[in-house]
Coordinates of C-alpha atoms in Angstrom, one line a residue:
M1419 CA 0.0 0.0 0.0
E1420 CA 1.1 3.6 -0.6
G1421 CA 2.6 5.1 2.5
A1422 CA 4.2 2.0 3.7
I1423 CA 7.4 2.8 5.5
I1424 CA 10.4 1.3 7.3
S1425 CA 10.0 2.0 11.0
K1426 CA 12.8 2.8 13.4
R1427 CA 12.2 -0.5 15.3
Q1428 CA 12.6 -2.5 12.1
L1429 CA 15.8 -0.7 11.3
L1430 CA 17.2 -1.4 14.8
I1431 CA 16.4 -5.1 14.7
A1432 CA 17.8 -5.4 11.2
L1433 CA 21.0 -3.7 12.2
C1434 CA 21.6 -4.9 15.8
S1435 CA 24.4 -7.1 14.6
V1436 CA 26.1 -4.1 12.9
L1437 CA 26.1 -2.1 16.1
L1438 CA 27.7 -4.9 18.1
F1439 CA 30.6 -5.1 15.7
C1440 CA 31.2 -1.3 15.2
R1441 CA 34.6 -0.1 16.6
P1442 CA 34.5 2.8 19.1
S1443 CA 36.4 4.9 16.6
A1444 CA 33.4 4.8 14.2
F1445 CA 31.2 6.6 16.7
S1446 CA 32.5 10.0 15.8
Q1447 CA 30.7 13.2 15.0
A1448 CA 28.9 11.3 12.3
M1449 CA 27.4 8.9 14.8
E1450 CA 26.4 11.8 17.1
E1451 CA 24.5 13.3 14.3
F1452 CA 23.0 9.9 13.5
G1453 CA 21.8 9.6 17.1
I1454 CA 20.2 13.1 16.9
A1455 CA 18.5 12.1 13.6
K1456 CA 17.1 8.9 15.2
K1457 CA 15.5 10.9 18.1
F1458 CA 13.9 13.3 15.6
A1459 CA 12.6 10.4 13.5
G1460 CA 11.2 8.8 16.6
T1461 CA 9.0 11.9 17.2
Y1462 CA 8.1 12.1 13.5
Q1463 CA 10.1 15.3 12.9
I1464 CA 11.2 14.0 9.5
D1465 CA 12.7 17.3 8.1
S1466 CA 14.9 17.7 11.2
A1467 CA 15.9 14.0 11.1
Y1468 CA 16.8 14.5 7.4
A1469 CA 19.0 17.5 8.1
H1470 CA 21.0 15.7 10.7
M1471 CA 21.4 12.6 8.6
Q1472 CA 22.8 14.7 5.8
K1473 CA 25.5 15.9 8.3
A1474 CA 26.1 12.4 9.4
I1475 CA 26.6 11.2 5.8
R1476 CA 29.0 14.1 5.1
G1477 CA 31.1 13.3 8.2
S1478 CA 31.3 9.5 7.6
S1479 CA 34.2 9.5 5.0
K1480 CA 36.6 8.0 7.6
S1481 CA 34.1 5.7 9.2
S1482 CA 34.2 1.9 8.9
D1483 CA 32.2 0.2 6.1
R1484 CA 29.7 -1.2 8.6
T1485 CA 29.1 2.3 10.1
K1486 CA 28.7 3.7 6.5
A1487 CA 26.2 0.9 5.7
L1488 CA 24.2 1.8 8.8
L1489 CA 24.1 5.5 7.9
Y1490 CA 23.3 4.8 4.2
L1491 CA 20.4 2.5 5.2
H1492 CA 18.9 5.0 7.6
Y1493 CA 19.4 7.9 5.1
G1494 CA 17.7 5.8 2.3
K1495 CA 14.7 5.3 4.6
L1496 CA 14.4 9.1 5.2
L1497 CA 14.7 9.8 1.5
K1498 CA 11.9 7.3 0.8
L1499 CA 9.7 9.1 3.4
K1500 CA 10.4 12.4 1.6
E1501 CA 9.5 10.7 -1.8
K1502 CA 13.1 11.3 -3.1
T1503 CA 13.1 7.8 -4.6
D1504 CA 16.1 8.3 -7.0
S1505 CA 18.4 9.3 -4.1
S1506 CA 16.8 6.7 -1.8
Y1507 CA 17.7 3.9 -4.3
I1508 CA 21.3 5.2 -4.5
Y1509 CA 21.9 5.0 -0.7
F1510 CA 20.1 1.7 -0.3
N1511 CA 22.3 0.2 -3.0
K1512 CA 25.4 1.5 -1.3
A1513 CA 24.3 -0.2 1.9
L1514 CA 23.5 -3.4 -0.1
N1515 CA 27.0 -3.6 -1.6
I1516 CA 28.6 -3.4 1.8
Y1517 CA 26.3 -6.0 3.4
T1518 CA 26.8 -8.3 0.4
N1519 CA 30.6 -8.1 0.7
D1520 CA 30.2 -8.7 4.5
N1521 CA 27.9 -11.7 3.9
N1522 CA 25.3 -10.3 6.3
I1523 CA 22.3 -12.2 4.9
D1524 CA 19.7 -10.8 7.2
S1525 CA 20.7 -7.2 6.3
V1526 CA 20.9 -8.0 2.6
L1527 CA 17.3 -9.4 2.8
F1528 CA 16.1 -6.3 4.6
V1529 CA 17.8 -3.8 2.2
T1530 CA 16.8 -5.8 -1.0
A1531 CA 13.1 -5.7 0.1
S1532 CA 13.5 -2.0 0.8
I1533 CA 14.8 -1.4 -2.7
A1534 CA 11.9 -3.4 -4.1
E1535 CA 9.5 -1.1 -2.2
V1536 CA 11.2 2.0 -3.7
F1537 CA 10.5 0.6 -7.2
R1538 CA 6.9 -0.3 -6.2
F1539 CA 6.4 3.2 -5.0
R1540 CA 7.7 4.5 -8.5
D1541 CA 5.2 2.1 -10.2
N1542 CA 8.2 0.2 -11.9
K1543 CA 6.8 -3.3 -12.1
E1544 CA 9.9 -4.9 -13.7
Q1545 CA 12.4 -3.7 -11.1
A1546 CA 10.1 -4.2 -8.1
M1547 CA 9.4 -7.8 -9.1
H1548 CA 13.1 -8.4 -9.8
Y1549 CA 14.3 -7.2 -6.4
I1550 CA 11.5 -8.8 -4.3
K1551 CA 12.1 -12.2 -6.0
K1552 CA 15.8 -11.7 -5.4
A1553 CA 15.0 -11.1 -1.7
G1554 CA 12.7 -14.2 -1.7
K1555 CA 15.8 -16.5 -2.1
L1556 CA 17.4 -15.3 1.2
P1557 CA 15.0 -16.2 4.1
N1558 CA 16.0 -19.2 6.2
L1559 CA 15.1 -20.8 9.6
K1560 CA 17.3 -18.3 11.4
T1561 CA 15.8 -15.1 9.8
P1562 CA 14.6 -12.8 12.6
P1563 CA 10.7 -12.6 12.7
D1564 CA 10.6 -8.8 12.1
I1565 CA 12.8 -9.0 9.0
L1566 CA 10.9 -12.0 7.7
A1567 CA 7.5 -10.2 8.3
Y1568 CA 8.8 -7.1 6.6
Y1569 CA 9.7 -9.1 3.5
Y1570 CA 6.3 -10.8 3.5
N1571 CA 4.6 -7.4 3.9
R1572 CA 6.4 -5.8 1.0
R1573 CA 6.0 -8.9 -1.2
A1574 CA 2.2 -8.7 -0.5
A1575 CA 2.2 -5.0 -1.5
I1576 CA 4.0 -5.7 -4.8
E1577 CA 1.9 -8.7 -5.6
N1578 CA -1.3 -6.7 -5.0
Q1579 CA -0.1 -3.9 -7.3
F1580 CA 1.5 -5.9 -10.1
G1581 CA 0.8 -9.7 -9.6
S1582 CA -1.5 -12.0 -7.8
N1583 CA -4.1 -10.7 -5.3
T1584 CA -4.5 -14.3 -4.0
L1585 CA -0.8 -14.5 -3.1
A1586 CA -0.9 -11.0 -1.7
R1587 CA -3.8 -12.0 0.6
S1588 CA -2.0 -15.2 1.7
L1589 CA 1.2 -13.3 2.5
S1590 CA -0.6 -10.6 4.5
E1591 CA -2.5 -13.2 6.5
K1592 CA 0.8 -15.0 7.2
V1593 CA 2.2 -11.8 8.7
I1594 CA -0.9 -11.3 10.8
A1595 CA -0.5 -14.8 12.1
M1596 CA 3.0 -13.9 13.2
Q1597 CA 2.0 -10.9 15.3
Q1598 CA 2.8 -12.4 18.6
E1599 CA 6.4 -13.0 17.5
V1600 CA 6.8 -9.6 15.6
T1601 CA 7.9 -6.8 17.9
D1602 CA 7.4 -4.1 15.3
K1603 CA 3.7 -3.7 15.2
E1604 CA 3.8 -1.3 12.3
I1605 CA 4.4 -4.3 10.0
I1606 CA 1.2 -5.8 11.4
V1607 CA -0.7 -2.5 10.8
Y1608 CA 0.4 -2.4 7.2
S1609 CA -0.5 -6.0 6.7
Y1610 CA -4.1 -5.3 7.8
N1611 CA -3.9 -2.2 5.6
E1612 CA -2.8 -4.4 2.6
L1613 CA -5.7 -6.8 3.2
G1614 CA -8.1 -3.8 3.2
A1615 CA -6.7 -2.7 -0.2
I1616 CA -7.1 -6.2 -1.6
Y1617 CA -10.8 -6.4 -0.5
E1618 CA -11.5 -2.7 -1.3
Y1619 CA -13.2 -3.3 -4.7
A1620 CA -14.5 -6.8 -4.1
D1621 CA -15.9 -6.8 -0.5
R1622 CA -16.4 -3.4 1.1
A1623 CA -17.4 -4.9 4.5
K1624 CA -14.2 -7.0 4.7
S1625 CA -12.1 -4.0 3.5
M1626 CA -13.6 -1.8 6.2
A1627 CA -13.0 -4.4 8.9
C1628 CA -9.3 -4.7 7.9
Y1629 CA -8.8 -1.0 7.7
N1630 CA -10.4 -0.5 11.1
A1631 CA -8.2 -3.3 12.6
A1632 CA -5.2 -1.5 11.2
L1633 CA -6.5 1.8 12.6
A1634 CA -7.0 0.4 16.1
L1635 CA -3.6 -1.1 16.2
S1636 CA -1.9 2.1 14.9
E1637 CA -3.8 4.1 17.7
K1638 CA -2.7 1.6 20.3
H1639 CA 1.0 1.9 19.4
N1640 CA 0.9 5.6 18.5
L1641 CA 1.9 5.1 14.9
L1642 CA 0.9 8.5 13.6
I1643 CA 2.0 8.3 9.9
A1644 CA 0.5 4.8 9.6
K1645 CA -2.7 6.0 11.1
A1646 CA -2.9 9.0 8.7
N1647 CA -2.3 6.6 5.7
I1648 CA -5.1 4.3 6.9
L1649 CA -7.5 7.2 7.3
V1650 CA -6.8 8.3 3.7
N1651 CA -7.6 4.7 2.6
L1652 CA -10.8 4.7 4.7
S1653 CA -11.9 8.0 3.0
R1654 CA -12.1 6.1 -0.3
L1655 CA -14.8 3.8 1.2
A1656 CA -16.8 6.6 2.7
T1657 CA -20.5 6.5 1.7
N1658 CA -21.0 10.3 1.8
L1659 CA -19.1 13.5 1.6
D1660 CA -19.3 14.2 5.4
E1661 CA -17.8 10.8 6.2
K1662 CA -15.0 11.3 3.6
I1663 CA -14.2 14.8 5.0
H1664 CA -14.2 13.4 8.6
Y1665 CA -11.5 10.8 7.7
L1666 CA -9.4 13.2 5.7
E1667 CA -9.6 16.0 8.3
E1668 CA -8.3 13.6 11.0
A1669 CA -5.5 12.5 8.6
Y1670 CA -4.7 16.1 7.9
S1671 CA -4.4 16.8 11.7
L1672 CA -2.0 13.9 12.1
S1673 CA 0.1 15.2 9.2
R1674 CA 0.5 18.5 11.0
Q1675 CA 1.5 16.6 14.2
T1676 CA 4.2 14.7 12.4
S1677 CA 5.5 17.7 10.5
N1678 CA 5.4 15.6 7.4
M1679 CA 5.1 18.3 4.7
D1680 CA 4.8 15.8 1.8
M1681 CA 1.9 14.0 3.5
R1682 CA 0.2 17.3 4.5
F1683 CA 0.4 18.5 0.8
K1684 CA -1.1 15.2 -0.4
I1685 CA -4.0 15.3 2.1
S1686 CA -4.7 19.0 1.4
N1687 CA -5.1 18.2 -2.3
L1688 CA -7.5 15.4 -1.3
L1689 CA -9.6 17.6 0.9
F1690 CA -10.1 20.2 -1.8
W1691 CA -12.5 18.0 -3.9
P1692 CA -15.1 16.8 -1.3
Y1693 CA -15.4 20.4 0.0
K1694 CA -15.9 21.6 -3.5
E1695 CA -18.5 18.9 -4.3
K1696 CA -20.3 19.8 -1.0
G1697 CA -20.4 23.4 -2.0
D1698 CA -18.2 24.7 0.8
F1699 CA -16.1 26.8 -1.4
K1700 CA -14.4 28.6 1.5
K1701 CA -13.0 25.4 2.9
A1702 CA -12.1 24.2 -0.6
F1703 CA -10.2 27.4 -1.3
E1704 CA -8.4 27.1 2.1
Y1705 CA -7.1 23.6 1.3
C1706 CA -6.3 24.6 -2.3
Y1707 CA -4.3 27.5 -1.0
E1708 CA -2.7 25.3 1.6
A1709 CA -1.6 22.8 -1.1
L1710 CA -0.2 25.5 -3.3
Y1711 CA 1.7 27.1 -0.3
L1712 CA 3.1 23.7 0.6
E1713 CA 4.2 22.9 -2.9
E1714 CA 6.0 26.3 -3.1
K1715 CA 7.6 25.7 0.3
M1716 CA 8.8 22.2 -0.7
Y1717 CA 10.2 23.6 -4.0
D1718 CA 12.0 26.5 -2.2
S1719 CA 13.3 24.0 0.4
R1720 CA 14.8 21.8 -2.3
A1721 CA 16.2 24.8 -4.1
L1722 CA 17.8 26.1 -0.9
A1723 CA 19.2 22.7 -0.1
R1724 CA 20.8 22.5 -3.6
T1725 CA 22.2 26.0 -3.3
A1726 CA 23.6 25.2 0.2
E1727 CA 25.3 22.1 -1.1
I1728 CA 26.9 24.0 -4.0
E1729 CA 28.1 26.7 -1.5
R1730 CA 29.4 24.0 0.8
K1731 CA 31.4 22.4 -2.0
Y1732 CA 32.7 25.8 -3.0
N1733 CA 33.8 26.7 0.5
L1734 CA 35.5 23.3 0.9
E1735 CA 37.4 23.7 -2.4
K1736 CA 38.3 27.3 -1.4
A1737 CA 39.7 26.1 2.0
E1738 CA 41.7 23.4 0.2
E1739 CA 43.0 25.9 -2.2
D1740 CA 44.0 28.3 0.7
L1741 CA 45.8 25.4 2.4
R1742 CA 47.6 24.5 -0.8
Y1743 CA 48.5 28.2 -1.3
K1744 CA 50.0 28.4 2.2
S1745 CA 51.9 25.2 1.6
I1746 CA 53.3 26.6 -1.7
E1747 CA 54.3 29.8 0.1
V1748 CA 56.3 27.8 2.8
K1749 CA 58.0 25.7 0.2
S1750 CA 58.8 28.8 -1.9
A1751 CA 60.2 30.6 1.1
Q1752 CA 62.4 27.6 1.9
K1753 CA 63.7 27.4 -1.7
T1754 CA 64.3 31.1 -1.7
M1755 CA 66.5 30.9 1.5
I1756 CA 68.4 27.9 0.1
F1757 CA 68.8 29.1 -3.5
T1758 CA 68.9 32.9 -3.0
I1759 CA 71.5 33.3 -5.8
I1760 CA 70.3 30.5 -8.1
T1761 CA 68.0 32.0 -10.7
T1762 CA 66.4 28.7 -11.5
A1763 CA 64.8 28.7 -8.0
L1764 CA 63.4 32.1 -8.6
A1765 CA 62.0 31.0 -11.9
L1766 CA 60.4 28.0 -10.3
I1767 CA 58.7 30.1 -7.6
V1768 CA 57.3 32.5 -10.3
L1769 CA 56.1 29.5 -12.2
L1770 CA 54.3 28.0 -9.2
V1771 CA 52.6 31.3 -8.3
V1772 CA 51.4 31.7 -11.9
A1773 CA 50.2 28.2 -12.0
Y1774 CA 48.3 28.7 -8.7
F1775 CA 46.5 31.8 -9.9
Y1776 CA 45.7 30.2 -13.2
R1777 CA 44.2 27.2 -11.5
K1778 CA 42.3 29.4 -9.0
T1779 CA 40.9 31.5 -11.9
S1780 CA 40.0 28.3 -13.8
K1781 CA 38.2 26.9 -10.8
S1782 CA 36.4 30.2 -10.2
N1783 CA 35.2 30.2 -13.8
K1784 CA 34.0 26.6 -13.5
M1785 CA 32.1 27.5 -10.3
L1786 CA 30.5 30.5 -12.0
A1787 CA 29.5 28.2 -14.9
E1788 CA 28.0 25.7 -12.4
L1789 CA 26.0 28.5 -10.7
S1790 CA 24.8 29.7 -14.1
T1791 CA 23.7 26.2 -15.0
E1792 CA 21.9 26.0 -11.6
N1793 CA 20.1 29.3 -12.3
E1794 CA 19.0 28.0 -15.7
F1795 CA 17.7 24.8 -14.0
L1796 CA 15.7 26.9 -11.4
L1797 CA 14.2 29.0 -14.1
S1798 CA 13.3 25.9 -16.1
E1799 CA 11.6 24.5 -13.0
A1800 CA 9.7 27.7 -12.5
N1801 CA 8.5 27.7 -16.1
H1802 CA 7.6 24.0 -15.7
R1803 CA 5.4 24.9 -12.7
I1804 CA 3.7 27.8 -14.5
N1805 CA 3.0 25.5 -17.5
N1806 CA 1.5 22.9 -15.1
N1807 CA -0.7 25.5 -13.4
L1808 CA -2.0 26.7 -16.8
Q1809 CA -2.8 23.1 -17.7
L1810 CA -4.5 22.7 -14.3
I1811 CA -6.6 25.8 -15.0
T1812 CA -7.6 24.5 -18.4
I1813 CA -8.6 21.1 -17.0
M1814 CA -10.7 22.8 -14.2
I1815 CA -12.5 25.0 -16.8
S1816 CA -13.1 22.0 -19.0
D1817 CA -14.5 20.2 -16.1
E1818 CA -16.8 23.1 -15.2
L1819 CA -17.9 23.2 -18.9
R1820 CA -18.9 19.6 -18.8
K1821 CA -20.8 20.1 -15.5
H1822 CA -22.5 23.3 -16.4
P1823 CA -23.3 23.3 -20.2
E1824 CA -25.6 26.3 -19.6
N1825 CA -22.5 28.5 -19.2
Q1826 CA -20.8 27.2 -22.3
G1827 CA -20.4 30.5 -24.0
Q1828 CA -18.6 32.3 -21.1
L1829 CA -16.5 29.3 -20.2
N1830 CA -15.4 28.6 -23.8
K1831 CA -14.4 32.3 -24.0
V1832 CA -12.3 32.0 -20.9
L1833 CA -10.8 28.6 -21.9
S1834 CA -9.7 30.0 -25.3
K1835 CA -7.9 32.9 -23.7
V1836 CA -6.2 30.7 -21.2
E1837 CA -5.0 28.4 -24.0
S1838 CA -3.8 31.5 -25.9
I1839 CA -1.7 32.6 -22.9
A1840 CA -0.4 29.0 -22.4
V1841 CA 0.8 28.9 -26.0
L1842 CA 2.5 32.3 -25.5
H1843 CA 4.2 31.0 -22.4
R1844 CA 5.6 28.0 -24.2
H1845 CA 7.0 30.2 -26.9
L1846 CA 8.5 32.6 -24.4
Y1847 CA 10.4 30.1 -22.3
K1848 CA 11.5 27.9 -25.3
S1849 CA 12.7 30.8 -27.3
A1850 CA 16.4 31.6 -27.2
D1851 CA 15.6 35.3 -27.7
K1852 CA 13.8 36.3 -24.5
R1853 CA 12.8 39.8 -25.8
H1854 CA 11.3 38.9 -29.2
M1855 CA 9.4 36.0 -30.7
D1856 CA 8.1 34.7 -34.0
V1857 CA 4.5 36.0 -33.9
G1858 CA 3.6 34.1 -37.1
K1859 CA 4.4 30.8 -35.5
Y1860 CA 2.6 31.8 -32.3
L1861 CA -0.6 32.9 -34.1
N1862 CA -0.6 29.6 -36.1
E1863 CA -0.7 27.7 -32.8
V1864 CA -3.4 30.0 -31.4
L1865 CA -5.6 29.4 -34.5
D1866 CA -4.9 25.6 -34.2
N1867 CA -6.8 25.8 -30.9
F1868 CA -9.9 26.9 -32.9
H1869 CA -9.5 24.3 -35.7
D1870 CA -11.8 21.7 -34.2
V1871 CA -14.5 24.3 -33.4
F1872 CA -14.4 25.8 -36.9
S1873 CA -14.6 22.3 -38.4
E1874 CA -17.6 21.3 -36.2
Q1875 CA -19.5 24.4 -37.3
G1876 CA -18.6 24.0 -40.9
V1877 CA -16.4 27.2 -41.1
K1878 CA -13.8 27.2 -43.8
T1879 CA -10.6 29.1 -43.0
M1880 CA -8.1 30.8 -45.4
L1881 CA -4.9 31.6 -43.5
T1882 CA -1.9 33.6 -44.8
I1883 CA 0.6 34.0 -42.0
E1884 CA 4.2 35.1 -42.4
N1885 CA 7.0 34.8 -39.8
I1886 CA 7.4 38.3 -38.3
Y1887 CA 9.4 38.9 -35.1
L1888 CA 7.9 41.3 -32.6
P1889 CA 8.6 42.3 -29.0
N1890 CA 7.0 39.9 -26.5
E1891 CA 4.6 42.5 -25.1
E1892 CA 3.1 43.1 -28.6
A1893 CA 2.9 39.3 -29.2
I1894 CA 0.7 39.0 -26.1
Y1895 CA -1.8 41.5 -27.5
M1896 CA -1.7 40.0 -31.0
G1897 CA -2.6 36.5 -29.6
L1898 CA -5.4 37.9 -27.4
L1899 CA -6.7 40.0 -30.4
V1900 CA -6.9 36.9 -32.7
T1901 CA -8.6 34.9 -29.9
E1902 CA -11.2 37.6 -29.3
L1903 CA -11.9 38.0 -33.1
C1904 CA -12.4 34.2 -33.5
I1905 CA -14.7 34.0 -30.5
N1906 CA -16.8 36.9 -31.7
T1907 CA -17.1 35.4 -35.2
L1908 CA -18.2 32.0 -33.8
K1909 CA -20.7 33.7 -31.5
H1910 CA -22.2 36.4 -33.7
A1911 CA -21.4 36.0 -37.4
F1912 CA -23.2 32.9 -38.5
E1913 CA -26.6 31.6 -37.7
S1914 CA -28.3 29.3 -40.2
Q1915 CA -25.9 30.2 -43.0
E1916 CA -24.4 27.3 -45.0
D1917 CA -21.4 29.0 -46.6
K1918 CA -19.2 30.1 -43.7
Q1919 CA -15.7 31.4 -44.3
V1920 CA -13.1 33.1 -42.2
T1921 CA -10.0 34.8 -43.8
F1922 CA -6.9 35.8 -41.8
K1923 CA -3.8 37.5 -43.2
F1924 CA -0.7 38.4 -41.2
T1925 CA 1.9 39.6 -43.7
F1926 CA 4.8 42.0 -44.2
Q1927 CA 4.5 44.5 -47.0
D1928 CA 6.6 47.6 -47.7
D1929 CA 8.1 47.7 -44.1
N1930 CA 4.5 47.4 -42.7
M1931 CA 3.0 44.7 -40.7
V1932 CA -0.5 44.0 -42.2
F1933 CA -3.3 42.4 -40.1
L1934 CA -6.6 41.5 -41.7
F1935 CA -9.4 39.4 -40.3
S1936 CA -12.7 38.9 -42.0
D1937 CA -15.7 36.6 -42.2
N1938 CA -18.7 36.4 -44.6
G1939 CA -21.3 36.2 -41.8
K1940 CA -24.7 37.7 -42.6
N1941 CA -25.8 38.5 -39.1
V1942 CA -23.7 41.7 -38.8
R1943 CA -23.9 43.0 -42.3
G1944 CA -24.7 46.7 -42.3
K1945 CA -24.6 47.0 -38.5
E1946 CA -22.3 49.4 -36.6
I1947 CA -19.9 47.3 -34.5
N1948 CA -17.5 48.6 -31.9
P1949 CA -16.1 45.7 -29.8
L1950 CA -14.7 47.2 -26.6
L1951 CA -12.0 44.6 -25.9
V1952 CA -10.8 44.7 -29.5
Q1953 CA -10.5 48.5 -29.3
R1954 CA -8.5 48.3 -26.1
L1955 CA -6.1 45.8 -27.6
C1956 CA -5.6 48.1 -30.5
R1957 CA -4.7 50.9 -28.2
Q1958 CA -2.2 48.7 -26.5
L1959 CA -0.7 47.9 -29.9
K1960 CA -0.8 51.7 -30.8
V1961 CA -2.6 51.0 -34.0
K1962 CA -5.7 52.5 -35.6
C1963 CA -8.1 49.8 -36.9
T1964 CA -10.7 49.8 -39.6
I1965 CA -14.0 47.8 -39.2
D1966 CA -16.3 47.3 -42.2
T1967 CA -19.6 45.3 -42.1
G1968 CA -20.6 45.8 -45.7
N1969 CA -20.0 42.2 -46.8
G1970 CA -19.8 40.5 -43.4
F1971 CA -17.2 41.6 -40.9
L1972 CA -13.7 42.9 -41.8
F1973 CA -11.1 44.1 -39.3
Y1974 CA -7.9 45.7 -40.6
F1975 CA -4.8 47.6 -39.5
D1976 CA -1.2 48.1 -40.5
K1977 CA 1.8 49.2 -38.6
K1978 CA 5.2 50.3 -39.6
L1979 CA 8.0 48.1 -38.2
E1980 CA 11.4 49.3 -37.2
L1981 CA 13.9 46.9 -38.8

């Protein structure tokens, strides 16, 4: 089931043999940080535990292999909790290599099952099945009950997701039968939870019974994260919105107690929809705002962590360079004292100093290049988030359009303008020139958004669009102008008319940009038309437009371009 974790008790049982064999010298500053991280993890302060584990990992370079394996395994667990699965796999694999070389079968079984869980979480069937089957070859009569139960539990989750529900049910029931021997009750909780998931779509009553058993056990042993995950699962079985909200609100409260920002973000997103369906838009907005705030906070936290890591590496290299420089100065002084008259020594000193400054300058340039790459990455991430938000707005408007067909005209108008802005955004952040863009290419994509609507209504289009580069601000207004003209034509120009035609020309003639949009609609012939939004857009473009309704609708302007 989603949300399954490796508890601190599991980890201690799996690694007790490691602690017995660690030399006192291994318990350095790194082990002190590890101890602090375990205390924070025990009180569900995941972010604090994560920060101290990072310090422990950085300080473990001179530790023994067994100590490193312990740190890698615990760090991999925290990374999995924070849903950083790529990094989690890397550190689990480092621990696995050490335990394999040390022939520590119980720890190899535990870590292999943990890696399989990482791939299950990433929905990677092939790798998840590969690692769990590899782990299945390791249990023996001497395998500790907690490690064996953890393997069965993760095997059940993977089988339920990718393989046999029957085998998943059998494995979960096997774990529950072991509950007197298993000291880590969290494994039992998640086995009940897994059975609930297996029965969820087949037998609601059995599913509820399993989830409630898991819930009771998690409350008894104060397993807050497990309890929150079970409440989320129970919300799916709720028979009405109030019951669903009750489960999710309790899960949300637990996520705040555990300071688990990722879980809090997930539950805030889930709470938005039942409140929206219930018509409590105030609460829906609060949780929507909460989810957006948490998403931004998590993004900022990751960006700051990345920046801090770059700064740490830079300071470390700078300190090493300073140390090298001092060493060179000492050696140079000694050589100067010994070979004060020998010119070769002086030449060597000069050469060393030049080489030092050359290397220092090269490294500084390299660091600047890395920082520039990082800035480009952050900008790309920001653009990616903006694009995702525009897509989310489009999806929400489309959903409202489906639910409320009576508002089709207004919602279609808003949807077209949002899609026009989304197209513009894609052009802006993909363009190498951030000040100008190819408006012809942009307008082609804007008109593509209307292609299906024109086809459905039997409107023929004649398009002549040339590639003209304009400043980005003017491009925005051009896209909105074309969007507004297309919407007005579809809405007002044609009624029962069979021959429907729209002509659009965007060309360059005699140093002038020529814009012409027309239709042969009969509804507006001979009428005086003065569309307000179109006039405002023309003022923004600083052009004077001509509107003629003699043979339909014709809109025209030209503008001299500065080449």
